[in-house]
CSV table of C-alpha atoms in Angstrom, one decimal:
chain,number,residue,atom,x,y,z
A,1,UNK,CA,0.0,0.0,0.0
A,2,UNK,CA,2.8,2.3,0.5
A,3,UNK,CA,4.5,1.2,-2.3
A,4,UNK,CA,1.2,2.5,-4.5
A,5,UNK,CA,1.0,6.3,-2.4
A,6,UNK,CA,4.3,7.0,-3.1
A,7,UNK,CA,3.5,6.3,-6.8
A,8,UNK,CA,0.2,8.4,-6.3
A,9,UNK,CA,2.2,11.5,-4.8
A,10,UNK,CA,4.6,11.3,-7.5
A,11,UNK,CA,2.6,11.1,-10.5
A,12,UNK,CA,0.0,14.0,-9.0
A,13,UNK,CA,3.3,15.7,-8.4
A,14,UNK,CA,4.4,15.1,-11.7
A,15,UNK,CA,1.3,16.4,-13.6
A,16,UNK,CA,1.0,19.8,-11.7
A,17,UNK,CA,0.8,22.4,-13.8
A,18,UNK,CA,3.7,24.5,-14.1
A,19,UNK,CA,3.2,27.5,-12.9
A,20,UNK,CA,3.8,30.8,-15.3
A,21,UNK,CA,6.7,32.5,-14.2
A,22,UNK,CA,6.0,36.3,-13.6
A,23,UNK,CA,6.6,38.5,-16.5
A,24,UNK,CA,10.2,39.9,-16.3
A,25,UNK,CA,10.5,43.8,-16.7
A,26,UNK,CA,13.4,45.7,-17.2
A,27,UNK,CA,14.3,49.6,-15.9
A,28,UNK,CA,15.2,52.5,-17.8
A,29,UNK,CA,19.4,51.8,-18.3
A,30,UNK,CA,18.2,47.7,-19.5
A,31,UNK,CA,14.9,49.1,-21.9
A,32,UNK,CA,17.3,51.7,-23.8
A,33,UNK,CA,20.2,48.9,-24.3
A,34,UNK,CA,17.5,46.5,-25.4
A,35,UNK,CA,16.5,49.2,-27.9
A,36,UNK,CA,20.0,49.6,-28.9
A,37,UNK,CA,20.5,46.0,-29.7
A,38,UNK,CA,17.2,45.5,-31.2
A,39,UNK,CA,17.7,48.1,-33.7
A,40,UNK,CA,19.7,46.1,-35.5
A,41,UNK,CA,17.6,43.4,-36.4
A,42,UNK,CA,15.3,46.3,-38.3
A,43,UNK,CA,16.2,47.8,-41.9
A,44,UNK,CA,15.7,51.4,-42.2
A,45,UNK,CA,14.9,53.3,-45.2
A,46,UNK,CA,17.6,56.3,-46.1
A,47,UNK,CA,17.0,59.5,-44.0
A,48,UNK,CA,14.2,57.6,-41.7
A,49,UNK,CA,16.5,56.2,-38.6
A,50,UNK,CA,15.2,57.3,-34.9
A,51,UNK,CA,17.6,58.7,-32.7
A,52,UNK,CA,17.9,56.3,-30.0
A,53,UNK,CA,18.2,58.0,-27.4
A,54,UNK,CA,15.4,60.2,-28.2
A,55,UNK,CA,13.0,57.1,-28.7
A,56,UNK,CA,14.2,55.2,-25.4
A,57,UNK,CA,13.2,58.1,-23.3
A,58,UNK,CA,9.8,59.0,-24.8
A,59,UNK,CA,8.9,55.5,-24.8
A,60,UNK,CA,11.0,54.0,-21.9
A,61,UNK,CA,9.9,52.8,-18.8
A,62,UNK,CA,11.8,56.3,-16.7
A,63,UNK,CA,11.8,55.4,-13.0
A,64,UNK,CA,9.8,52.7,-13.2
A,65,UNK,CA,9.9,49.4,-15.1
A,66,UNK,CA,8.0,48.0,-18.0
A,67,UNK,CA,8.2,44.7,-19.2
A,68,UNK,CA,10.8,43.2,-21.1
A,69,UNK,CA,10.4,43.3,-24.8
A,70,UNK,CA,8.3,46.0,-24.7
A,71,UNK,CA,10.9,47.9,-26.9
A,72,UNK,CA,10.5,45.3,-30.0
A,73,UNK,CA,6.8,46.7,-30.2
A,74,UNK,CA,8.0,50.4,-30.3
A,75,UNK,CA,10.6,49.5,-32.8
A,76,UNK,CA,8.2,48.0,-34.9
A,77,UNK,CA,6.1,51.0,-34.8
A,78,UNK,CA,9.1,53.1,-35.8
A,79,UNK,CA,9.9,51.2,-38.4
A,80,UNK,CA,6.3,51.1,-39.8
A,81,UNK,CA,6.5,55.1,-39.3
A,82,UNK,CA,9.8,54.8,-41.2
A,83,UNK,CA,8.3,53.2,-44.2
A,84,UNK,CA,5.6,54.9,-44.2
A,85,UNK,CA,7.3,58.2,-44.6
A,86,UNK,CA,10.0,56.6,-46.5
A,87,UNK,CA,7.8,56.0,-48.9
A,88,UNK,CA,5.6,59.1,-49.0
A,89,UNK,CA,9.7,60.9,-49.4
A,90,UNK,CA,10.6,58.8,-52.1
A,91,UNK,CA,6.8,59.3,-53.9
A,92,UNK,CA,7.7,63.0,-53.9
A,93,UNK,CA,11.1,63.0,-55.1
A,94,UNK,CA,10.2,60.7,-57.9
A,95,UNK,CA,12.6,58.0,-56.6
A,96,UNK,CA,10.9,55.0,-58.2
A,97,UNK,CA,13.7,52.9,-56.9
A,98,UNK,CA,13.1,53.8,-53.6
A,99,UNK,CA,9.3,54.0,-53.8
A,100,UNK,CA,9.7,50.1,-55.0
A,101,UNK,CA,12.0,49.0,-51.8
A,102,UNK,CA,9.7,50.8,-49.4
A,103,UNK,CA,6.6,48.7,-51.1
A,104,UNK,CA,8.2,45.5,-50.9
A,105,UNK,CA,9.0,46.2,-47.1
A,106,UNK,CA,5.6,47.7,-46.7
A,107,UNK,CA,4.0,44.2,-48.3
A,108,UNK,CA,6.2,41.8,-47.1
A,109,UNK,CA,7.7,43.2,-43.6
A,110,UNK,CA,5.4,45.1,-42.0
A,111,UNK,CA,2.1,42.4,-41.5
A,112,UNK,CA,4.8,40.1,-40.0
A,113,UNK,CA,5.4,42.5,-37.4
A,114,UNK,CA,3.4,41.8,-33.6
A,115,UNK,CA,2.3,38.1,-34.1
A,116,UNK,CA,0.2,38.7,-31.1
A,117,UNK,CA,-1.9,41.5,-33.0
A,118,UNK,CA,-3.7,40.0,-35.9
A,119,UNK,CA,-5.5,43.4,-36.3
A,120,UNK,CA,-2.3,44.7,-36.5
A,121,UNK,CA,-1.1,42.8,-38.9
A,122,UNK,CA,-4.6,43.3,-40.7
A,123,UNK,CA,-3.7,47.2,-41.1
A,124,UNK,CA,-0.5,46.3,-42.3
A,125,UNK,CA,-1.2,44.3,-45.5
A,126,UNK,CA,-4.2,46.5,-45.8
A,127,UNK,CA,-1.8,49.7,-45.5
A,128,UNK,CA,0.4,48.3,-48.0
A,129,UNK,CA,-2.1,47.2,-50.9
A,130,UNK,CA,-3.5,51.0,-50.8
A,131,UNK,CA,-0.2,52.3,-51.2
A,132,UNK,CA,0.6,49.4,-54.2
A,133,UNK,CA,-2.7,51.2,-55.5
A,134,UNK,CA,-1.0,54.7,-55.0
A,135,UNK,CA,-3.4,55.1,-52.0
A,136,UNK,CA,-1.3,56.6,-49.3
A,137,UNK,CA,-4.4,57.9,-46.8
A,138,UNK,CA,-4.1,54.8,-44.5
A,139,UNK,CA,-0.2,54.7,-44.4
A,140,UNK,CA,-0.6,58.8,-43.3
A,141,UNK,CA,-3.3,58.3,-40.8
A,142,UNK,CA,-0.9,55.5,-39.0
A,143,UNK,CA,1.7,58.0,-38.9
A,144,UNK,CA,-0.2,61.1,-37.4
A,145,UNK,CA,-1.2,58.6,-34.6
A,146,UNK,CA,2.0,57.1,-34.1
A,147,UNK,CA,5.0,59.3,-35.0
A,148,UNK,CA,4.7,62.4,-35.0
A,149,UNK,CA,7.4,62.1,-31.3
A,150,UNK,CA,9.8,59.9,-33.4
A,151,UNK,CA,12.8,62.4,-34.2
A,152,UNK,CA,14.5,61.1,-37.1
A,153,UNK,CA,18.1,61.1,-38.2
């Protein structure tokens, strides 16, 4: 009998379910290096890179915390704002090559962006076959609600 409660415990034991570990969160010093090394990862059209700095601070966590990874979903917004206007810049100058790059990020880029927003990633493919149709009202509405604190380099 012994034998068999022992066995009980361990398999009850063994099937608990784990338990979620608390979301980490970083401070101001680890959000802005996060922000620095994510950069990377993004591709920037010319003329349309955020100053850093600037963007940690407006969007950082200041004397509090925020949780980690929070500063992949700013820098996808930037880089959205980035295109965006990258694309509107390159439209104006006449820069067809340009105007072609920013549509092939804007198509194939951007809706991969936030897995954990489908609507998100909704606006994005929606945003990008308007502006393959020379529609640019939904890309300029995203970026007078998102970027207008963005400074740019």
């Amino acid at each position: 009998m012994e034998r068999y409660l022992i066995a009980a415990v361990v398999l009850v034991a063994g099937c608990a379910a784990p338990q979620p570990a608390a979301p980490a969160v970083v401070d101001q010093q680890q959000y802005t290096q996060a922000m620095r090394d994510g950069f990377a990862r993004y591709t920037w059209p010319e003329g349309r890179k955020p100053d850093l700095a600037v963007l940690a601070e407006k969007s950082g966590p200041g004397p509090d915390r925020a949780p980690a990874g929070s500063e992949r979903i700013v820098l996808e917004m930037t880089n959205a704002c980035a295109w965006y206007l990258g694309w509107e810049d390159a439209r104006k100058r006449g820069d067809q090559a340009a105007v072609s790059q920013a549509l092939k990020v804007m198509d194939e880029v951007l809706p991969a962006f936030s897995p954990e927003d489908p609507d998100g990633q909704r606006y994005a493919r929606e945003t990008a076959e308007k502006a393959k149709a020379g529609d640019g009202s939904q890309a300029a509405d995203y970026v007078t609600s998102n970027c207008e604190s963005v400074r740019w380099q």
